Short mmCIF file of C-alpha atoms in Angstrom, two decimals:
data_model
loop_
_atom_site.label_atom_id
_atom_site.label_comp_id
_atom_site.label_asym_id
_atom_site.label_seq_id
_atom_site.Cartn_x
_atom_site.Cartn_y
_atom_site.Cartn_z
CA UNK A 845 0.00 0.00 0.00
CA UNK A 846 1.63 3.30 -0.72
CA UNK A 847 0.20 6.76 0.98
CA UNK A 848 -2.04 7.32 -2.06
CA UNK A 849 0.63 8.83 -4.08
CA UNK A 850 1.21 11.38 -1.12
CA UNK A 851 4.42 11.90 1.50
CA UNK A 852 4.30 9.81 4.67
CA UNK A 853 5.88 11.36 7.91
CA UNK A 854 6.34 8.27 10.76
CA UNK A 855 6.37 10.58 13.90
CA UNK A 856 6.93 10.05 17.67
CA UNK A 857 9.64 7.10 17.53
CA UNK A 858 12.53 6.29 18.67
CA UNK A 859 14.80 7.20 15.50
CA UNK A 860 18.11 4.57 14.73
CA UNK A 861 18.94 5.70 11.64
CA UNK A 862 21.59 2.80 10.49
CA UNK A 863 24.62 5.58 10.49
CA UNK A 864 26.06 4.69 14.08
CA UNK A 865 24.82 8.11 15.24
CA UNK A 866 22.82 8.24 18.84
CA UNK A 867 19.09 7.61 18.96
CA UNK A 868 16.70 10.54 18.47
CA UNK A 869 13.83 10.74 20.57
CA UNK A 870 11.26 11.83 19.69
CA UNK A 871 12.50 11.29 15.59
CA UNK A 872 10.48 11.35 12.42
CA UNK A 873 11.23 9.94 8.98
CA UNK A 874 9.46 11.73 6.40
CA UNK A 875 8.75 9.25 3.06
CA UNK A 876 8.59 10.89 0.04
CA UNK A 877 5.69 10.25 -2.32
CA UNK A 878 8.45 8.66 -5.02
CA UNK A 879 9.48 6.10 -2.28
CA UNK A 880 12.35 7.44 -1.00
CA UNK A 881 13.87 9.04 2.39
CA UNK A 882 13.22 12.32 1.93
CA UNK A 883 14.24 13.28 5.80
CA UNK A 884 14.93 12.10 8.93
CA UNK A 885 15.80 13.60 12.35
CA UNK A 886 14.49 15.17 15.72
CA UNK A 887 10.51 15.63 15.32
CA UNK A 888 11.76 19.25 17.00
CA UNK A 889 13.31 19.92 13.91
CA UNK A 890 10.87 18.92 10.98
CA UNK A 891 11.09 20.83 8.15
CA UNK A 892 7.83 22.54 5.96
CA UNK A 893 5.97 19.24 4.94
CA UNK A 894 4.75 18.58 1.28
CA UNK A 895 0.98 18.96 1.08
CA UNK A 896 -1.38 16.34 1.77
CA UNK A 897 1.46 15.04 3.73
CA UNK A 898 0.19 11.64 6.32
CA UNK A 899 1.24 11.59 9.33
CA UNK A 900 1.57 8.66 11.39
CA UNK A 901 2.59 8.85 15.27
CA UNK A 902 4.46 5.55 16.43
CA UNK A 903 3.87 6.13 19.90
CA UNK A 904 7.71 5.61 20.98
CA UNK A 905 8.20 3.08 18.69
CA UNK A 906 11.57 2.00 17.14
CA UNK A 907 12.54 3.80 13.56
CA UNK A 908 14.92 1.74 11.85
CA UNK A 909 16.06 1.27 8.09
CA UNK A 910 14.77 -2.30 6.62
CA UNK A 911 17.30 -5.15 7.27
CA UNK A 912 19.45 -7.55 5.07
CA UNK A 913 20.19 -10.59 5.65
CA UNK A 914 23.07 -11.67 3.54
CA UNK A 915 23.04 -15.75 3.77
CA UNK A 916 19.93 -17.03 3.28
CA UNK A 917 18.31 -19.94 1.22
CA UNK A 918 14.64 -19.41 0.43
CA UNK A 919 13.59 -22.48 -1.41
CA UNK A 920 14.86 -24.67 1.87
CA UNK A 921 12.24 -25.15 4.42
CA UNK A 922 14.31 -24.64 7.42
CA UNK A 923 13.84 -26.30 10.76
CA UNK A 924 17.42 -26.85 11.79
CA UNK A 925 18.97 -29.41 9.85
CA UNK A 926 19.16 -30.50 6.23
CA UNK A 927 17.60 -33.67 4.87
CA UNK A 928 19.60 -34.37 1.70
CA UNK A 929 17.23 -36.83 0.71
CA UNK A 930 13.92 -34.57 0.93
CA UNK A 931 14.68 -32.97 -2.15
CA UNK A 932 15.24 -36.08 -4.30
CA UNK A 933 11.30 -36.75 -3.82
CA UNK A 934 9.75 -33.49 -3.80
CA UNK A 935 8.51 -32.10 -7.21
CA UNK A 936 10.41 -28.32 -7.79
CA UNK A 937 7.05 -26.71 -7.96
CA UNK A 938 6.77 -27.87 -4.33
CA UNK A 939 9.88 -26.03 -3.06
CA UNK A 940 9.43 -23.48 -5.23
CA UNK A 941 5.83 -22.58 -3.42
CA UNK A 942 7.00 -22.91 -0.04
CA UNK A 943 9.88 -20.24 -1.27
CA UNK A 944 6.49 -17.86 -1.64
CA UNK A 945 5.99 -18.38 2.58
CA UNK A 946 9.41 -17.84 3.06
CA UNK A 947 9.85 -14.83 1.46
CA UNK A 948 6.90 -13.20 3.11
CA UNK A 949 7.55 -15.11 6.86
CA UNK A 950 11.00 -13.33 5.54
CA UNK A 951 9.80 -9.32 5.03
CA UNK A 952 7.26 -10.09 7.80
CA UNK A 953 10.47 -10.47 10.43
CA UNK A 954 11.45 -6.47 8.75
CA UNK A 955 14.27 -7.91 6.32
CA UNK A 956 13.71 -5.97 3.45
CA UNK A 957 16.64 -7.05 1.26
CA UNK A 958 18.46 -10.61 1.20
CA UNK A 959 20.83 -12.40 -0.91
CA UNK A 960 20.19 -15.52 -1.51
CA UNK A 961 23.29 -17.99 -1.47
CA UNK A 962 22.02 -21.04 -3.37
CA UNK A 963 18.71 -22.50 -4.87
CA UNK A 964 17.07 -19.27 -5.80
CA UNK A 965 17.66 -18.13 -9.16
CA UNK A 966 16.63 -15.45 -11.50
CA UNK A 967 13.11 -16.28 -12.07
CA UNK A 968 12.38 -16.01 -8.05
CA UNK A 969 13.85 -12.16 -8.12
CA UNK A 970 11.83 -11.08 -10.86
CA UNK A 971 8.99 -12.42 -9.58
CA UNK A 972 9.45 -10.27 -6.55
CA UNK A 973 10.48 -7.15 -8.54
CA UNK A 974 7.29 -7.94 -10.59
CA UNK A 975 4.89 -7.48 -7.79
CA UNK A 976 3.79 -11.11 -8.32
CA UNK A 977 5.31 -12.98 -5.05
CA UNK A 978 5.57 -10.51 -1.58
CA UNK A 979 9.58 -10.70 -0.25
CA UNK A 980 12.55 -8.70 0.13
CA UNK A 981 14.36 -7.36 -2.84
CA UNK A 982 16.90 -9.94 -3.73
CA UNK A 983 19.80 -10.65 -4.83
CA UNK A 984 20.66 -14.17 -6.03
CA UNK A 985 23.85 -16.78 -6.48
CA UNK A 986 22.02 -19.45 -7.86
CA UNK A 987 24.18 -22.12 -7.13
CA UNK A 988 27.15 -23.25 -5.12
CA UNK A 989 30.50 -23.74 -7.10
CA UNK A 990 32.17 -26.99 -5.31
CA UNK A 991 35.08 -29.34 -6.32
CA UNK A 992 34.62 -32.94 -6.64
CA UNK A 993 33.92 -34.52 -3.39
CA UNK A 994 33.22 -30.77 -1.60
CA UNK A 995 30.63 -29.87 0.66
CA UNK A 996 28.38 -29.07 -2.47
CA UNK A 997 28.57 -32.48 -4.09
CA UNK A 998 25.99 -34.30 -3.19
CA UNK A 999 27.24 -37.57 -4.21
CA UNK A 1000 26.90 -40.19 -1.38
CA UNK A 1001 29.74 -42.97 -0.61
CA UNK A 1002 27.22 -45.40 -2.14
CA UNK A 1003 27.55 -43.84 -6.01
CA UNK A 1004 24.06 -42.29 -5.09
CA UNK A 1005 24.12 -38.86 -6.63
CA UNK A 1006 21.84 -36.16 -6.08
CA UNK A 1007 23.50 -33.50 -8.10
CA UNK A 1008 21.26 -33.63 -11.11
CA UNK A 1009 17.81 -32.69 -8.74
CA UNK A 1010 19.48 -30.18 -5.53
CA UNK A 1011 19.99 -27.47 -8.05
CA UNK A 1012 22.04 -25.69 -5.12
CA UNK A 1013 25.26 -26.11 -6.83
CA UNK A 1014 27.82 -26.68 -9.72
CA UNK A 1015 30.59 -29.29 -9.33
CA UNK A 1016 33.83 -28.27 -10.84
CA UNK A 1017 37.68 -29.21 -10.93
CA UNK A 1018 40.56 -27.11 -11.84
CA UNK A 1019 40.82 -23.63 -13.27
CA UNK A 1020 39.56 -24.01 -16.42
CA UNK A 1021 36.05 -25.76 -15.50
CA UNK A 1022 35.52 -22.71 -12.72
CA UNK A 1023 35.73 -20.58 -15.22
CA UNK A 1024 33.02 -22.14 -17.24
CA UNK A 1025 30.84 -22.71 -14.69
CA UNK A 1026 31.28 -19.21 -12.83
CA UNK A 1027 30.41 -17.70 -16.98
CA UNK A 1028 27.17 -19.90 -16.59
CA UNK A 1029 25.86 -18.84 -13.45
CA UNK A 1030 26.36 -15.14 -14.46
CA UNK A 1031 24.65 -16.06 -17.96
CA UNK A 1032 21.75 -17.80 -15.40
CA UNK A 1033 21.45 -13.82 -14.08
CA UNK A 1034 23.16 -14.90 -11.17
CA UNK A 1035 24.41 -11.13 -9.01
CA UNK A 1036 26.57 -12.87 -6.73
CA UNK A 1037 28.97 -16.28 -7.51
CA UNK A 1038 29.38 -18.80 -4.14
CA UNK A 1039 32.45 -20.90 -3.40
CA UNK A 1040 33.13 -23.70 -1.02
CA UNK A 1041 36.90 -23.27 0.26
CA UNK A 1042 35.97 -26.04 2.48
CA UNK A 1043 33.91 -29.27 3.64
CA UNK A 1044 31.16 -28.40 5.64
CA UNK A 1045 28.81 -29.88 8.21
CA UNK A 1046 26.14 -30.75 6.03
CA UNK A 1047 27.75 -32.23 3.39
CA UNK A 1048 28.06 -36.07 2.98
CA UNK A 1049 31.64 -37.29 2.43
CA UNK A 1050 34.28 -34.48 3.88
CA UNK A 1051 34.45 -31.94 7.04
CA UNK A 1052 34.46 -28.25 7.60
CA UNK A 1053 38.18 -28.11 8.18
CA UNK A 1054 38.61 -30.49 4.86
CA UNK A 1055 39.84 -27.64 2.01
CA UNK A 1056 37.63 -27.59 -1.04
CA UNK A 1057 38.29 -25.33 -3.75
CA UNK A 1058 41.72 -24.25 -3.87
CA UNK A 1059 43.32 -20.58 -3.73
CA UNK A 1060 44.28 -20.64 -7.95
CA UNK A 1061 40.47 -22.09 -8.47
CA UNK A 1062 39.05 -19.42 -6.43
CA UNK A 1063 41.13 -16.43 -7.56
CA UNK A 1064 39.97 -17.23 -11.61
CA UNK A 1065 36.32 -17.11 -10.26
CA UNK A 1066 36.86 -14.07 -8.59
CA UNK A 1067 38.61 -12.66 -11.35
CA UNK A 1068 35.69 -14.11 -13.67
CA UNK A 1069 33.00 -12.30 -11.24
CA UNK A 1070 34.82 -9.01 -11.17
CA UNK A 1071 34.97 -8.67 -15.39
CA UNK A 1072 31.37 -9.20 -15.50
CA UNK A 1073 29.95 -5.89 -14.03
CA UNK A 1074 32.04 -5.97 -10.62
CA UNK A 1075 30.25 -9.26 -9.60
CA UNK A 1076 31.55 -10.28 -6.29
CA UNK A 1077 32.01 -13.79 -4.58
CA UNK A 1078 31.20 -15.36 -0.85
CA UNK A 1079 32.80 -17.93 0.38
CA UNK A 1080 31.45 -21.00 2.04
CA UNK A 1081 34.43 -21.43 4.52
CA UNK A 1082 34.50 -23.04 8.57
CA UNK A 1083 37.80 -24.49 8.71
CA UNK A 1084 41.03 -22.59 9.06
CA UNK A 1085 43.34 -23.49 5.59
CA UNK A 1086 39.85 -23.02 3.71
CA UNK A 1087 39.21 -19.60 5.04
CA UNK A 1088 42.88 -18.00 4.14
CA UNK A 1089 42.80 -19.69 1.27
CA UNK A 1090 39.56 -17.78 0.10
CA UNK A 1091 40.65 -14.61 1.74
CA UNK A 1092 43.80 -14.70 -0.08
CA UNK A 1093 42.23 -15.27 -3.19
CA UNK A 1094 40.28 -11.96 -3.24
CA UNK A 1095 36.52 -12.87 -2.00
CA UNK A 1096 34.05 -10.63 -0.37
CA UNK A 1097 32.79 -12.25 2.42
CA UNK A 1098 33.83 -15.20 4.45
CA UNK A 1099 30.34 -17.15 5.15
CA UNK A 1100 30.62 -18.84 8.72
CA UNK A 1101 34.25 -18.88 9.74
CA UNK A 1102 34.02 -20.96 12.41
CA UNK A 1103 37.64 -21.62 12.68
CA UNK A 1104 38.89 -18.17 12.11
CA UNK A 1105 42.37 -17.58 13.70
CA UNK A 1106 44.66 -14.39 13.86
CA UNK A 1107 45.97 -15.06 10.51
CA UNK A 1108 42.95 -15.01 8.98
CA UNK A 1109 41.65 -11.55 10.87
CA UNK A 1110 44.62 -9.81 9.77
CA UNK A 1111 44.00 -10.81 6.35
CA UNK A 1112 40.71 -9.71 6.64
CA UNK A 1113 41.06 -6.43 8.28
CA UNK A 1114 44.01 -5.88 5.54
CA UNK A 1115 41.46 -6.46 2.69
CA UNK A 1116 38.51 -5.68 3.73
CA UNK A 1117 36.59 -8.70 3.87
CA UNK A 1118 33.70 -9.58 5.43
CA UNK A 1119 32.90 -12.06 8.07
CA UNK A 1120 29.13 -13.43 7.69
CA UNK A 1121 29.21 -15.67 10.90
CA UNK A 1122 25.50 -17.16 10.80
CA UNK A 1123 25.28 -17.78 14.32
CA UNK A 1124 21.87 -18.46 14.38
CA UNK A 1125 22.95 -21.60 12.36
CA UNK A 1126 25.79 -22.15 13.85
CA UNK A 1127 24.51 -22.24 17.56
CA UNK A 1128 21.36 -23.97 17.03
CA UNK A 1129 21.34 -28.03 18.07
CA UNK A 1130 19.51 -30.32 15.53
CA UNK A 1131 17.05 -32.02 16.47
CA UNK A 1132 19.11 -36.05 16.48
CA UNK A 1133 15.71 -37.57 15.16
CA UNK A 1134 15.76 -35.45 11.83
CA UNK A 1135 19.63 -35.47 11.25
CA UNK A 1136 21.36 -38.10 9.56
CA UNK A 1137 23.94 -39.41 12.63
CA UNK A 1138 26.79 -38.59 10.71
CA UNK A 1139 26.26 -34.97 10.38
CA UNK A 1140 24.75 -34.44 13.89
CA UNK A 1141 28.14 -34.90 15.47
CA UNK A 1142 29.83 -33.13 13.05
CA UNK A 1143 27.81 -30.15 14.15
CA UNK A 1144 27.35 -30.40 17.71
CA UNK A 1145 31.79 -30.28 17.26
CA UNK A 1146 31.86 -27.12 15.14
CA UNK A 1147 28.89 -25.40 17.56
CA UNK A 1148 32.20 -25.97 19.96
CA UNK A 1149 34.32 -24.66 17.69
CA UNK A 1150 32.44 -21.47 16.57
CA UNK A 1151 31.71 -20.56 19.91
CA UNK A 1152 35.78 -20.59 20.56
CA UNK A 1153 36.41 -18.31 17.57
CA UNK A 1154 33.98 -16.04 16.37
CA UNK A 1155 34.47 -14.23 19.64
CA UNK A 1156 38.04 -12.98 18.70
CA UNK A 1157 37.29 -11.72 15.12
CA UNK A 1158 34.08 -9.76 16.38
CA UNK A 1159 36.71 -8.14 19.01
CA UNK A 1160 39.13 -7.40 16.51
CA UNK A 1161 36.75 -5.19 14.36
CA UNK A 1162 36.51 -7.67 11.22
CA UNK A 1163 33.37 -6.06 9.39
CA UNK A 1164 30.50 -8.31 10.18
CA UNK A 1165 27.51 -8.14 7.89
CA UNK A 1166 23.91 -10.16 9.34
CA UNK A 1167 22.90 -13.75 7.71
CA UNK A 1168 21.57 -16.41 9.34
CA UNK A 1169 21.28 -19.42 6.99
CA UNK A 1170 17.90 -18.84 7.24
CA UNK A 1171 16.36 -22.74 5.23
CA UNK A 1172 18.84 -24.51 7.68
CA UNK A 1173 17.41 -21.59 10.66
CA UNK A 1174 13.88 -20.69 10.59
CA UNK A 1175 12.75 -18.76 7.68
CA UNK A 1176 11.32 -15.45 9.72
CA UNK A 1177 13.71 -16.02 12.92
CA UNK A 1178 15.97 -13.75 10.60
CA UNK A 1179 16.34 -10.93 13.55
CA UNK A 1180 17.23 -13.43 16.15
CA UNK A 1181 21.02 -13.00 14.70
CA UNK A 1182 21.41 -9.39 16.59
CA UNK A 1183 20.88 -11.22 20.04
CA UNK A 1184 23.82 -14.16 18.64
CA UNK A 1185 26.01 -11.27 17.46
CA UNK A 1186 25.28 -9.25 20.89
CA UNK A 1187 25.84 -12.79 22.67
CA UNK A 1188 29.04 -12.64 20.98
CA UNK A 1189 30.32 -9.68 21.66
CA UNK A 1190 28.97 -7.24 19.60
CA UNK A 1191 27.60 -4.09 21.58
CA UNK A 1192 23.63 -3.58 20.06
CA UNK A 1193 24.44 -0.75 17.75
CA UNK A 1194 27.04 -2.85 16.04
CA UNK A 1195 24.75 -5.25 15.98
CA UNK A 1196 21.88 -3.30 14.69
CA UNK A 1197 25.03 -2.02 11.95
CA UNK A 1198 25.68 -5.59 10.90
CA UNK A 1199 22.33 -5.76 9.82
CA UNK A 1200 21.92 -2.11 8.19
CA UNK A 1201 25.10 -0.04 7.12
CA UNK A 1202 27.38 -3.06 6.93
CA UNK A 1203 25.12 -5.59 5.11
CA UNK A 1204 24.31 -2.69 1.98
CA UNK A 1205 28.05 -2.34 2.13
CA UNK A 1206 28.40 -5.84 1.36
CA UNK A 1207 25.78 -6.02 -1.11
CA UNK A 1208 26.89 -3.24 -2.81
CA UNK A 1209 24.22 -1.22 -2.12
CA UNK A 1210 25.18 1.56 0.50
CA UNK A 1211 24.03 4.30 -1.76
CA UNK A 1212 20.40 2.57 -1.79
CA UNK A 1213 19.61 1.08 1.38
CA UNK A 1214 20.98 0.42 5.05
CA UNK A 1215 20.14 3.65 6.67
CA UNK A 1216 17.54 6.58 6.66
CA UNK A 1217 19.41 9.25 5.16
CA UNK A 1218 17.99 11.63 2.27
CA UNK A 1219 17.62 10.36 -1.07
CA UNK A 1220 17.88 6.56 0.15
CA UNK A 1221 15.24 3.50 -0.74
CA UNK A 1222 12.58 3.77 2.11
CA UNK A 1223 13.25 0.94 3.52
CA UNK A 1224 11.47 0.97 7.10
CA UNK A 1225 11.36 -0.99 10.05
CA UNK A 1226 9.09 0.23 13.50
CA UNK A 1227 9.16 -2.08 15.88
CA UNK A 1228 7.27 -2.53 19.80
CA UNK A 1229 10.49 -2.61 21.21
CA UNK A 1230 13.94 -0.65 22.36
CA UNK A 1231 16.15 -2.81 20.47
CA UNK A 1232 19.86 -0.64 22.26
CA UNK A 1233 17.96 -2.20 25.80
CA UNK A 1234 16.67 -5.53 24.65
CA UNK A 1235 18.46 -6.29 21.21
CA UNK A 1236 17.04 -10.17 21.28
CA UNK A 1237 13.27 -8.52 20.75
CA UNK A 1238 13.62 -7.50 17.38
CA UNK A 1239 14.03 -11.74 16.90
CA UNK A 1240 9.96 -11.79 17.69
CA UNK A 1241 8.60 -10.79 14.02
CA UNK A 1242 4.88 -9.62 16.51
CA UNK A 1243 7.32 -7.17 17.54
CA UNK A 1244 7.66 -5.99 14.52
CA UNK A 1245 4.63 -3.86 13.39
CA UNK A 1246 5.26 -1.84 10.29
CA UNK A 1247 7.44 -3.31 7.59
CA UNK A 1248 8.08 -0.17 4.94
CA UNK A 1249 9.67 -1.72 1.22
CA UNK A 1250 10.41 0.96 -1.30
CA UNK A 1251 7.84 3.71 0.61
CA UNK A 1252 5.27 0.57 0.25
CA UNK A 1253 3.97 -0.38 3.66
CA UNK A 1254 4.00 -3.93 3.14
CA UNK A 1255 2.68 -4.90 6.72
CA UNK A 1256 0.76 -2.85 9.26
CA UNK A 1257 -0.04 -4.86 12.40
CA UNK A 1258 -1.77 -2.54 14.14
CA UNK A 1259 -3.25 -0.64 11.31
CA UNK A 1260 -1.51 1.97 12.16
CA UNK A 1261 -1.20 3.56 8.09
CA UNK A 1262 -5.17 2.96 7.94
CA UNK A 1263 -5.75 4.57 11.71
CA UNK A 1264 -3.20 7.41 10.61
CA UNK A 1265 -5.31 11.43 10.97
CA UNK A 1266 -6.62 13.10 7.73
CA UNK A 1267 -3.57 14.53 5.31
CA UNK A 1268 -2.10 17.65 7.12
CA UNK A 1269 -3.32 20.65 4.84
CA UNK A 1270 0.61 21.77 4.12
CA UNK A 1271 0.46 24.68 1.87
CA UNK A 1272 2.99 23.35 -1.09
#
């Protein structure tokens, strides 16, 4: 629903704009009719308003910009652990409908842009941009590039292979086949390529400290990525060799990290990179009665393991940008990663940043999104809570009662758009 072609003003909250600057309270964002931030700041201080200008009061409320979460996988159902098998059996068009829930459970928790690190593809964004499927702006990989035997070949010790039916990733060996298959995923539409630089837990025949693809395989995909249009790659990496290796070879974010170690910080606070720990993932126990033996004690050792290093490279000041592996997580438990990154070690507003400044950083997309500044997406969040007090609210999505995409209020719990007092007659 946009404001009738007319400016919105969200009054009376409790303004955190996604800069790093203090609260403001009372603040105001003022929407422009076009979408856009067109001011934010002290309600003391509002400037003239635009006729016919809306005004809704928030009641103390929380102002924030819309949130990204930068590791998720929409066409997985979630529920803490991964049934390799499930796939094999289910029709696409079944996964591919439950993607529709997840996408709205998704901009229901106030994530209003994602990138999507393996199963989506370009037919799933465009349906979104389209206006035919309710979700977060998205940006997409498409598939995982793995070598043979990595954590994204699903090829069991049996012979049984389930490559041909995930459609979550691309095998490959060697420079030259990288090459070809990071050229096919960006001919797919794919924004974003994915690595493996190691095992992982999920995976059937190695371990997250096993290496995967190697630093020469990974440094021709990034260099691949980068010719067409800046394209930019994540790595899959938890164990320690993996995680330099893809650091060294140029990537943009290090997905997990569980085994970080000095070596690697300084590597990444030297380039840049960005650490995407998924700790909602990576803390949660599966349930042993839906998790194939083999890979529930492979992750109840690297919960262990996680919980030993993260610490360090969140002290250090590695940038950290928000994703959850949200389709192993909970699709709409999204927000629950501020209370993991304030658990730790992150102080709220850095964890609030991960989630804002930091993750449109990552994306590319600080000029658009990630805070309320002038001339910025209106991307906005209000929410029944003081998330600087109690960060781990935000993780209740009934907390969350406005959800603003674009200028578009996309979900009103409260009804408080329909409740809001006749346009204010604002000479132009």
């Amino acid at each position: 629903m946009r404001m009738g072609g007319s400016s919105l003003l969200l009054d009376n909250g409790n303004l955190i704009d996604g800069t790093g600057a203090d609260p403001v309270r009372p603040g105001a964002v003022l929407i422009s009719a076009e979408g856009t931030v067109a001011w934010a700041g002290s309600s003391a201080a509002l400037p003239p308003l635009p006729a016919g200008t809306s005004r809704v009061d928030v009641g103390g409320a929380a102002l924030l910009p819309g949130f990204t979460d930068t590791h998720v996988h929409v066409l997985s159902p979630g529920g803490g652990g991964i049934n390799p098998l499930a796939g094999a059996v289910q029709p696409a068009s079944f996964r591919l409908l439950g993607a529709v829930r997840n996408l709205r459970a998704t901009l229901d928790a106030g994530v209003t842009t994602i990138r999507d690190l393996g199963g989506a593809d370009l037919g799933v964004k465009q349906a979104v941009d389209a206006g035919l499927v309710d979700g977060p702006r998205m940006l997409v990989a498409i598939a995982l590039i793995s070598c043979t035997g990595g954590h994204g070949d699903s090829t069991f010790t049996s012979g049984l292979s389930l490559n041909n039916v995930s459609r979550i990733s691309a095998v490959a060996d060697g420079p030259d086949e990288c090459r070809q298959v990071t050229r096919a995923l960006i001919r797919g539409g794919a924004d974003w390529i994915k690595v493996a630089s190691t095992g992982g837990v999920w995976s059937p025949t190695d371990q997250p400290d096993d290496d995967g693809l190697g630093e020469d395989e990974i440094r021709v995909i990034v260099e691949v990525a980068r010719s067409h249009g800046g394209r930019r790659v994540a790595s899959h990496a938890q164990g320690r060799d993996g995680i330099l290796n893809a650091v060294r070879a140029g990537v943009a974010s290090i997905e997990h990290g569980y085994q970080i170690d000095q070596a690697a910080i300084d590597g990444m606070l030297e380039r840049g990179t960005f650490l995407v720990p998924t700790l909602t993932t990576a803390t949660r126990e599966p349930d042993p009665a839906k998790t194939l033996q083999v890979n529930y004690e492979k992750k109840m050792r690297w919960i262990r393991i996680a919980r030993e290093h993260i610490p360090a490279a969140l002290q250090a000041g590695v940038r950290v940008a928000l994703g959850t592996d949200c389709g192993v997580a909970d699709h709409g438990a999204n927000l629950t990663e501020l209370a993991r990154l304030a658990e730790f070690g992150l102080p709220p507003m850095q964890a609030i940043l991960a989630g804002t400044r930091n993750g449109a950083e990552l994306l590319g997309m600080g000029g658009e999104i990630g805070s309320l500044e002038p001339g910025k997406r209106a991307d906005v969040v209000v929410a029944d809570a003081d998330p600087l007090a109690d960060i781990a609210a935000l993780a209740d999505p009934g907390r969350i009662i406005m959800v603003i995409k674009d200028g578009r209020v996309v979900k009103d719990t409260r009804q408080l758009a329909a409740a809001r007092p006749s346009p204010q007659a604002v000479p132009a």
